[in-house]
Amino acid sequence: YGQEWRTEAGARGRSEPSLAGLVAKLNDISGLRWIRLMYCYPTKVTRELIEVIAGCERVVKYIDLPLQHADDDILRAMNRRGSADVYEKVISDLRAACPQIAVRTTFIVGFPGETEEEFERVLGFVERVRFDRLGAFVYSREQGTPAARLDKHVPRSVARTRYDRLMRLAQVISLERNRQLIGKRVEVLVEGATGDGMFGRSYRDAPEIDGLVYLPGSDAEPGSFVQAAIVDAAEYDLVGRCEC
């Protein structure tokens, strides 16, 4: 379910519903198992929300922050709030409160006016922050949008090269972080069958956009939750031994 929620007090001091308050209430519903936060604007991630993520057992330790860029000039051109320093501080606060949290983001490369230096700032930011999950898109001009009227559109071939460089870096980091799970146990939501077993998702994997956990030799029922000992890792996916 998607809904935009206020994260600060309403006009004239009136109390407004907050995302943190909503998530805390959802956590009280015994029939729910996993509550996942997707597409959270980084400037709206409050201390209250961080505490709810860290402290509520049904809230999976995962957050999707669509940063889009890490150069402040490009962020302003995108009409995005915040700055690279603000974003980095939010992620640092999340990891300090919840060390096991998986942080996902998305970036746009080739936005009008993006220079090589500005793109390099994205690479440097990703190198420092080391996201668990990262997706990227090549900017595509759409008539009628504010960005379409901007000057200095980046050639498609240049934007594609930048995309490839960013995704190669993201894959290296993703593999590094996945390998850290080898020998550990994770809870897996079983989703379907493969030729030699089953597959599912861990708390680190949002549906359709993140990786999978493969469970060779398992016959666990789809829809069930099982414990798996991780025995191997690739850039996006894990292999586990089902302990069911």
PDB file of C-alpha atoms in Angstrom:
ATOM      1  CA  TYR A   1       0.000   0.000   0.000  1.00  0.00           C
ATOM      2  CA  GLY A   2       1.368   3.427  -0.902  1.00  0.00           C
ATOM      3  CA  GLN A   3       0.449   6.702   0.739  1.00  0.00           C
ATOM      4  CA  GLU A   4       2.175  10.023   1.299  1.00  0.00           C
ATOM      5  CA  TRP A   5       2.347  10.853   4.997  1.00  0.00           C
ATOM      6  CA  ARG A   6       3.376  14.034   6.757  1.00  0.00           C
ATOM      7  CA  THR A   7       6.417  13.761   8.965  1.00  0.00           C
ATOM      8  CA  GLU A   8       6.168  17.026  10.846  1.00  0.00           C
ATOM      9  CA  ALA A   9       3.535  18.961  12.794  1.00  0.00           C
ATOM     10  CA  GLY A  10       0.694  20.379  10.767  1.00  0.00           C
ATOM     11  CA  ALA A  11      -0.169  24.016  10.240  1.00  0.00           C
ATOM     12  CA  ARG A  12      -0.735  26.054  13.405  1.00  0.00           C
ATOM     13  CA  GLY A  13       0.693  23.259  15.526  1.00  0.00           C
ATOM     14  CA  ARG A  14      -2.100  20.782  14.797  1.00  0.00           C
ATOM     15  CA  SER A  15      -1.110  17.156  15.219  1.00  0.00           C
ATOM     16  CA  GLU A  16      -0.833  15.378  11.879  1.00  0.00           C
ATOM     17  CA  PRO A  17      -0.556  11.651  11.169  1.00  0.00           C
ATOM     18  CA  SER A  18       3.074  10.646  10.767  1.00  0.00           C
ATOM     19  CA  LEU A  19       4.657   7.760   8.927  1.00  0.00           C
ATOM     20  CA  ALA A  20       6.431   6.732  12.127  1.00  0.00           C
ATOM     21  CA  GLY A  21       3.132   6.676  13.995  1.00  0.00           C
ATOM     22  CA  LEU A  22       1.427   4.671  11.262  1.00  0.00           C
ATOM     23  CA  VAL A  23       4.217   2.088  11.140  1.00  0.00           C
ATOM     24  CA  ALA A  24       4.205   1.765  14.931  1.00  0.00           C
ATOM     25  CA  LYS A  25       0.445   1.103  14.839  1.00  0.00           C
ATOM     26  CA  LEU A  26       0.845  -1.464  12.063  1.00  0.00           C
ATOM     27  CA  ASN A  27       3.491  -3.194  14.150  1.00  0.00           C
ATOM     28  CA  ASP A  28       0.811  -3.855  16.776  1.00  0.00           C
ATOM     29  CA  ILE A  29      -1.267  -5.953  14.331  1.00  0.00           C
ATOM     30  CA  SER A  30      -0.526  -9.563  15.188  1.00  0.00           C
ATOM     31  CA  GLY A  31      -1.474 -10.901  11.742  1.00  0.00           C
ATOM     32  CA  LEU A  32       1.295  -8.994   9.979  1.00  0.00           C
ATOM     33  CA  ARG A  33       4.742 -10.555   9.582  1.00  0.00           C
ATOM     34  CA  TRP A  34       6.848  -8.174   7.470  1.00  0.00           C
ATOM     35  CA  ILE A  35       6.332  -4.412   7.117  1.00  0.00           C
ATOM     36  CA  ARG A  36       8.661  -2.901   4.509  1.00  0.00           C
ATOM     37  CA  LEU A  37       9.325   0.810   3.908  1.00  0.00           C
ATOM     38  CA  MET A  38       9.685   1.741   0.253  1.00  0.00           C
ATOM     39  CA  TYR A  39      10.383   5.039  -1.486  1.00  0.00           C
ATOM     40  CA  CYS A  40      11.066   7.123   1.614  1.00  0.00           C
ATOM     41  CA  TYR A  41      12.330  10.607   0.825  1.00  0.00           C
ATOM     42  CA  PRO A  42      15.602  10.953   2.767  1.00  0.00           C
ATOM     43  CA  THR A  43      14.787  14.429   4.096  1.00  0.00           C
ATOM     44  CA  LYS A  44      11.612  12.976   5.630  1.00  0.00           C
ATOM     45  CA  VAL A  45      13.385  10.221   7.563  1.00  0.00           C
ATOM     46  CA  THR A  46      12.995  11.544  11.091  1.00  0.00           C
ATOM     47  CA  ARG A  47      14.604  10.398  14.311  1.00  0.00           C
ATOM     48  CA  GLU A  48      11.197   9.038  15.306  1.00  0.00           C
ATOM     49  CA  LEU A  49      10.988   6.932  12.151  1.00  0.00           C
ATOM     50  CA  ILE A  50      14.515   5.594  12.642  1.00  0.00           C
ATOM     51  CA  GLU A  51      13.625   4.538  16.196  1.00  0.00           C
ATOM     52  CA  VAL A  52      10.471   2.795  14.944  1.00  0.00           C
ATOM     53  CA  ILE A  53      12.421   0.873  12.287  1.00  0.00           C
ATOM     54  CA  ALA A  54      15.012  -0.199  14.842  1.00  0.00           C
ATOM     55  CA  GLY A  55      12.567  -1.071  17.597  1.00  0.00           C
ATOM     56  CA  CYS A  56       9.533  -2.656  15.920  1.00  0.00           C
ATOM     57  CA  GLU A  57       9.873  -6.398  15.399  1.00  0.00           C
ATOM     58  CA  ARG A  58       7.527  -6.634  12.416  1.00  0.00           C
ATOM     59  CA  VAL A  59       9.282  -3.840  10.539  1.00  0.00           C
ATOM     60  CA  VAL A  60      11.947  -5.464   8.378  1.00  0.00           C
ATOM     61  CA  LYS A  61      15.349  -3.863   8.682  1.00  0.00           C
ATOM     62  CA  TYR A  62      15.280  -2.402   5.188  1.00  0.00           C
ATOM     63  CA  ILE A  63      14.652   1.022   3.722  1.00  0.00           C
ATOM     64  CA  ASP A  64      14.403   2.325   0.165  1.00  0.00           C
ATOM     65  CA  LEU A  65      15.747   5.885  -0.214  1.00  0.00           C
ATOM     66  CA  PRO A  66      15.434   7.250  -3.773  1.00  0.00           C
ATOM     67  CA  LEU A  67      18.406   9.628  -3.706  1.00  0.00           C
ATOM     68  CA  GLN A  68      18.625  10.084  -7.523  1.00  0.00           C
ATOM     69  CA  HIS A  69      21.992  11.890  -7.409  1.00  0.00           C
ATOM     70  CA  ALA A  70      24.865  12.883  -5.126  1.00  0.00           C
ATOM     71  CA  ASP A  71      25.912  16.216  -6.606  1.00  0.00           C
ATOM     72  CA  ASP A  72      24.181  19.181  -5.002  1.00  0.00           C
ATOM     73  CA  ASP A  73      23.912  21.224  -8.212  1.00  0.00           C
ATOM     74  CA  ILE A  74      22.250  18.342 -10.041  1.00  0.00           C
ATOM     75  CA  LEU A  75      19.935  17.720  -7.075  1.00  0.00           C
ATOM     76  CA  ARG A  76      18.803  21.348  -7.258  1.00  0.00           C
ATOM     77  CA  ALA A  77      18.255  21.024 -11.012  1.00  0.00           C
ATOM     78  CA  MET A  78      16.122  17.954 -10.273  1.00  0.00           C
ATOM     79  CA  ASN A  79      14.184  19.996  -7.706  1.00  0.00           C
ATOM     80  CA  ARG A  80      15.193  17.494  -5.035  1.00  0.00           C
ATOM     81  CA  ARG A  81      15.401  18.556  -1.410  1.00  0.00           C
ATOM     82  CA  GLY A  82      18.464  17.971   0.706  1.00  0.00           C
ATOM     83  CA  SER A  83      22.094  17.478  -0.223  1.00  0.00           C
ATOM     84  CA  ALA A  84      24.633  14.689  -0.447  1.00  0.00           C
ATOM     85  CA  ASP A  85      25.835  15.501   3.080  1.00  0.00           C
ATOM     86  CA  VAL A  86      22.274  15.331   4.421  1.00  0.00           C
ATOM     87  CA  TYR A  87      21.687  12.007   2.688  1.00  0.00           C
ATOM     88  CA  GLU A  88      24.909  10.528   4.033  1.00  0.00           C
ATOM     89  CA  LYS A  89      24.003  11.641   7.573  1.00  0.00           C
ATOM     90  CA  VAL A  90      20.562  10.000   7.320  1.00  0.00           C
ATOM     91  CA  ILE A  91      22.109   6.702   6.233  1.00  0.00           C
ATOM     92  CA  SER A  92      24.731   6.921   8.977  1.00  0.00           C
ATOM     93  CA  ASP A  93      21.987   7.490  11.568  1.00  0.00           C
ATOM     94  CA  LEU A  94      19.988   4.529  10.235  1.00  0.00           C
ATOM     95  CA  ARG A  95      22.976   2.203  10.429  1.00  0.00           C
ATOM     96  CA  ALA A  96      23.955   3.441  13.880  1.00  0.00           C
ATOM     97  CA  ALA A  97      20.464   2.687  15.209  1.00  0.00           C
ATOM     98  CA  CYS A  98      20.053  -0.548  13.259  1.00  0.00           C
ATOM     99  CA  PRO A  99      23.379  -2.082  12.134  1.00  0.00           C
ATOM    100  CA  GLN A 100      21.745  -4.892  10.146  1.00  0.00           C
ATOM    101  CA  ILE A 101      19.577  -2.568   8.042  1.00  0.00           C
ATOM    102  CA  ALA A 102      19.688  -3.036   4.262  1.00  0.00           C
ATOM    103  CA  VAL A 103      19.691   0.308   2.452  1.00  0.00           C
ATOM    104  CA  ARG A 104      18.449   0.513  -1.118  1.00  0.00           C
ATOM    105  CA  THR A 105      18.624   3.505  -3.428  1.00  0.00           C
ATOM    106  CA  THR A 106      18.238   4.551  -7.053  1.00  0.00           C
ATOM    107  CA  PHE A 107      20.214   7.024  -9.145  1.00  0.00           C
ATOM    108  CA  ILE A 108      19.596   8.769 -12.453  1.00  0.00           C
ATOM    109  CA  VAL A 109      22.621   9.234 -14.702  1.00  0.00           C
ATOM    110  CA  GLY A 110      22.875  11.562 -17.680  1.00  0.00           C
ATOM    111  CA  PHE A 111      20.514  14.214 -16.285  1.00  0.00           C
ATOM    112  CA  PRO A 112      20.703  17.409 -18.388  1.00  0.00           C
ATOM    113  CA  GLY A 113      23.841  19.357 -17.564  1.00  0.00           C
ATOM    114  CA  GLU A 114      25.544  16.495 -15.707  1.00  0.00           C
ATOM    115  CA  THR A 115      29.299  16.849 -16.152  1.00  0.00           C
ATOM    116  CA  GLU A 116      31.897  14.134 -15.766  1.00  0.00           C
ATOM    117  CA  GLU A 117      32.965  15.700 -12.467  1.00  0.00           C
ATOM    118  CA  GLU A 118      29.405  15.649 -11.154  1.00  0.00           C
ATOM    119  CA  PHE A 119      29.006  12.024 -12.165  1.00  0.00           C
ATOM    120  CA  GLU A 120      32.277  11.184 -10.411  1.00  0.00           C
ATOM    121  CA  ARG A 121      30.719  12.556  -7.226  1.00  0.00           C
ATOM    122  CA  VAL A 122      28.041   9.885  -7.540  1.00  0.00           C
ATOM    123  CA  LEU A 123      30.700   7.176  -7.807  1.00  0.00           C
ATOM    124  CA  GLY A 124      32.557   8.572  -4.823  1.00  0.00           C
ATOM    125  CA  PHE A 125      29.367   8.748  -2.777  1.00  0.00           C
ATOM    126  CA  VAL A 126      28.461   5.144  -3.620  1.00  0.00           C
ATOM    127  CA  GLU A 127      31.994   4.014  -2.787  1.00  0.00           C
ATOM    128  CA  ARG A 128      31.744   5.640   0.653  1.00  0.00           C
ATOM    129  CA  VAL A 129      28.179   4.687   1.571  1.00  0.00           C
ATOM    130  CA  ARG A 130      28.262   1.146   0.114  1.00  0.00           C
ATOM    131  CA  PHE A 131      24.577   0.519  -0.496  1.00  0.00           C
ATOM    132  CA  ASP A 132      23.205  -2.980  -0.046  1.00  0.00           C
ATOM    133  CA  ARG A 133      20.937  -2.544  -3.060  1.00  0.00           C
ATOM    134  CA  LEU A 134      21.272  -0.027  -5.871  1.00  0.00           C
ATOM    135  CA  GLY A 135      19.336   0.551  -9.063  1.00  0.00           C
ATOM    136  CA  ALA A 136      20.040   3.124 -11.763  1.00  0.00           C
ATOM    137  CA  PHE A 137      18.333   4.637 -14.778  1.00  0.00           C
ATOM    138  CA  VAL A 138      19.579   6.551 -17.780  1.00  0.00           C
ATOM    139  CA  TYR A 139      17.758   9.883 -18.005  1.00  0.00           C
ATOM    140  CA  SER A 140      15.155   9.863 -20.755  1.00  0.00           C
ATOM    141  CA  ARG A 141      13.806  13.134 -22.133  1.00  0.00           C
ATOM    142  CA  GLU A 142      10.034  13.448 -21.885  1.00  0.00           C
ATOM    143  CA  GLN A 143       8.276  16.302 -23.591  1.00  0.00           C
ATOM    144  CA  GLY A 144       6.320  18.593 -21.298  1.00  0.00           C
ATOM    145  CA  THR A 145       8.494  17.993 -18.240  1.00  0.00           C
ATOM    146  CA  PRO A 146      10.621  20.755 -16.665  1.00  0.00           C
ATOM    147  CA  ALA A 147      13.796  18.759 -17.301  1.00  0.00           C
ATOM    148  CA  ALA A 148      13.044  18.574 -21.033  1.00  0.00           C
ATOM    149  CA  ARG A 149      13.459  22.361 -21.212  1.00  0.00           C
ATOM    150  CA  LEU A 150      16.927  22.312 -19.618  1.00  0.00           C
ATOM    151  CA  ASP A 151      20.071  22.945 -21.637  1.00  0.00           C
ATOM    152  CA  LYS A 152      23.082  20.704 -22.188  1.00  0.00           C
ATOM    153  CA  HIS A 153      21.428  17.330 -22.618  1.00  0.00           C
ATOM    154  CA  VAL A 154      23.954  14.538 -22.200  1.00  0.00           C
ATOM    155  CA  PRO A 155      24.537  12.341 -25.283  1.00  0.00           C
ATOM    156  CA  ARG A 156      22.894   8.963 -24.899  1.00  0.00           C
ATOM    157  CA  SER A 157      26.166   7.113 -25.431  1.00  0.00           C
ATOM    158  CA  VAL A 158      27.862   9.093 -22.651  1.00  0.00           C
ATOM    159  CA  ALA A 159      24.958   8.509 -20.280  1.00  0.00           C
ATOM    160  CA  ARG A 160      24.989   4.794 -21.049  1.00  0.00           C
ATOM    161  CA  THR A 161      28.711   4.570 -20.305  1.00  0.00           C
ATOM    162  CA  ARG A 162      28.137   6.284 -16.973  1.00  0.00           C
ATOM    163  CA  TYR A 163      25.317   3.879 -16.198  1.00  0.00           C
ATOM    164  CA  ASP A 164      27.571   0.900 -16.898  1.00  0.00           C
ATOM    165  CA  ARG A 165      30.322   2.278 -14.643  1.00  0.00           C
ATOM    166  CA  LEU A 166      27.895   2.901 -11.789  1.00  0.00           C
ATOM    167  CA  MET A 167      26.328  -0.541 -12.029  1.00  0.00           C
ATOM    168  CA  ARG A 168      29.709  -2.274 -12.133  1.00  0.00           C
ATOM    169  CA  LEU A 169      30.647  -0.526  -8.893  1.00  0.00           C
ATOM    170  CA  ALA A 170      27.269  -1.388  -7.364  1.00  0.00           C
ATOM    171  CA  GLN A 171      27.745  -5.068  -8.262  1.00  0.00           C
ATOM    172  CA  VAL A 172      31.164  -5.187  -6.599  1.00  0.00           C
ATOM    173  CA  ILE A 173      29.737  -3.695  -3.405  1.00  0.00           C
ATOM    174  CA  SER A 174      26.635  -5.907  -3.488  1.00  0.00           C
ATOM    175  CA  LEU A 175      28.776  -9.037  -3.811  1.00  0.00           C
ATOM    176  CA  GLU A 176      30.963  -7.889  -0.921  1.00  0.00           C
ATOM    177  CA  ARG A 177      27.954  -7.327   1.322  1.00  0.00           C
ATOM    178  CA  ASN A 178      26.275 -10.580   0.273  1.00  0.00           C
ATOM    179  CA  ARG A 179      29.419 -12.578   1.064  1.00  0.00           C
ATOM    180  CA  GLN A 180      29.298 -11.219   4.605  1.00  0.00           C
ATOM    181  CA  LEU A 181      26.158 -13.320   5.100  1.00  0.00           C
ATOM    182  CA  ILE A 182      27.813 -16.662   4.333  1.00  0.00           C
ATOM    183  CA  GLY A 183      27.619 -18.819   7.449  1.00  0.00           C
ATOM    184  CA  LYS A 184      24.758 -16.806   8.903  1.00  0.00           C
ATOM    185  CA  ARG A 185      21.072 -17.721   9.241  1.00  0.00           C
ATOM    186  CA  VAL A 186      18.330 -15.640   7.657  1.00  0.00           C
ATOM    187  CA  GLU A 187      14.572 -15.876   7.572  1.00  0.00           C
ATOM    188  CA  VAL A 188      13.233 -16.522   4.070  1.00  0.00           C
ATOM    189  CA  LEU A 189       9.729 -16.039   2.695  1.00  0.00           C
ATOM    190  CA  VAL A 190       9.338 -18.950   0.265  1.00  0.00           C
ATOM    191  CA  GLU A 191       7.828 -17.845  -3.060  1.00  0.00           C
ATOM    192  CA  GLY A 192       8.169 -20.641  -5.589  1.00  0.00           C
ATOM    193  CA  ALA A 193       9.965 -23.643  -7.033  1.00  0.00           C
ATOM    194  CA  THR A 194      13.105 -24.041  -9.122  1.00  0.00           C
ATOM    195  CA  GLY A 195      14.369 -27.141 -10.885  1.00  0.00           C
ATOM    196  CA  ASP A 196      16.069 -28.480  -7.768  1.00  0.00           C
ATOM    197  CA  GLY A 197      14.304 -26.812  -4.875  1.00  0.00           C
ATOM    198  CA  MET A 198      12.624 -23.577  -3.859  1.00  0.00           C
ATOM    199  CA  PHE A 199      13.406 -19.867  -3.824  1.00  0.00           C
ATOM    200  CA  GLY A 200      12.303 -16.919  -1.757  1.00  0.00           C
ATOM    201  CA  ARG A 201      13.280 -13.553  -0.325  1.00  0.00           C
ATOM    202  CA  SER A 202      14.982 -12.434   2.861  1.00  0.00           C
ATOM    203  CA  TYR A 203      14.271  -9.194   4.708  1.00  0.00           C
ATOM    204  CA  ARG A 204      16.946  -7.626   2.475  1.00  0.00           C
ATOM    205  CA  ASP A 205      14.955  -8.278  -0.704  1.00  0.00           C
ATOM    206  CA  ALA A 206      11.953  -6.263  -1.873  1.00  0.00           C
ATOM    207  CA  PRO A 207       9.654  -7.993  -4.383  1.00  0.00           C
ATOM    208  CA  GLU A 208      10.679  -7.859  -8.053  1.00  0.00           C
ATOM    209  CA  ILE A 209      13.560  -5.382  -7.691  1.00  0.00           C
ATOM    210  CA  ASP A 210      16.031  -7.118  -5.366  1.00  0.00           C
ATOM    211  CA  GLY A 211      17.700 -10.501  -5.174  1.00  0.00           C
ATOM    212  CA  LEU A 212      16.494 -13.964  -4.231  1.00  0.00           C
ATOM    213  CA  VAL A 213      17.545 -16.693  -1.831  1.00  0.00           C
ATOM    214  CA  TYR A 214      17.751 -20.090  -3.534  1.00  0.00           C
ATOM    215  CA  LEU A 215      17.074 -23.171  -1.405  1.00  0.00           C
ATOM    216  CA  PRO A 216      18.249 -26.279  -3.332  1.00  0.00           C
ATOM    217  CA  GLY A 217      16.757 -29.513  -2.090  1.00  0.00           C
ATOM    218  CA  SER A 218      13.978 -27.754  -0.190  1.00  0.00           C
ATOM    219  CA  ASP A 219      10.289 -28.617  -0.538  1.00  0.00           C
ATOM    220  CA  ALA A 220       9.015 -25.828   1.734  1.00  0.00           C
ATOM    221  CA  GLU A 221       5.531 -24.552   0.949  1.00  0.00           C
ATOM    222  CA  PRO A 222       5.211 -21.264  -0.971  1.00  0.00           C
ATOM    223  CA  GLY A 223       4.072 -18.582   1.441  1.00  0.00           C
ATOM    224  CA  SER A 224       5.843 -20.147   4.410  1.00  0.00           C
ATOM    225  CA  PHE A 225       8.693 -18.614   6.371  1.00  0.00           C
ATOM    226  CA  VAL A 226      11.783 -20.763   6.893  1.00  0.00           C
ATOM    227  CA  GLN A 227      15.233 -20.376   8.378  1.00  0.00           C
ATOM    228  CA  ALA A 228      18.146 -20.825   5.980  1.00  0.00           C
ATOM    229  CA  ALA A 229      21.880 -21.063   6.553  1.00  0.00           C
ATOM    230  CA  ILE A 230      23.622 -19.095   3.800  1.00  0.00           C
ATOM    231  CA  VAL A 231      26.252 -21.196   2.017  1.00  0.00           C
ATOM    232  CA  ASP A 232      27.045 -19.146  -1.110  1.00  0.00           C
ATOM    233  CA  ALA A 233      26.584 -15.655  -2.518  1.00  0.00           C
ATOM    234  CA  ALA A 234      26.537 -13.926  -5.895  1.00  0.00           C
ATOM    235  CA  GLU A 235      26.193 -10.240  -6.814  1.00  0.00           C
ATOM    236  CA  TYR A 236      22.464 -10.183  -6.138  1.00  0.00           C
ATOM    237  CA  ASP A 237      21.353 -13.630  -4.965  1.00  0.00           C
ATOM    238  CA  LEU A 238      22.134 -15.968  -2.087  1.00  0.00           C
ATOM    239  CA  VAL A 239      22.117 -19.750  -1.769  1.00  0.00           C
ATOM    240  CA  GLY A 240      20.965 -21.247   1.502  1.00  0.00           C
ATOM    241  CA  ARG A 241      20.442 -24.591   3.190  1.00  0.00           C
ATOM    242  CA  CYS A 242      16.872 -24.758   4.423  1.00  0.00           C
ATOM    243  CA  GLU A 243      16.646 -25.611   8.117  1.00  0.00           C
ATOM    244  CA  CYS A 244      13.035 -26.700   8.029  1.00  0.00           C
TER     245      CYS A 244
END
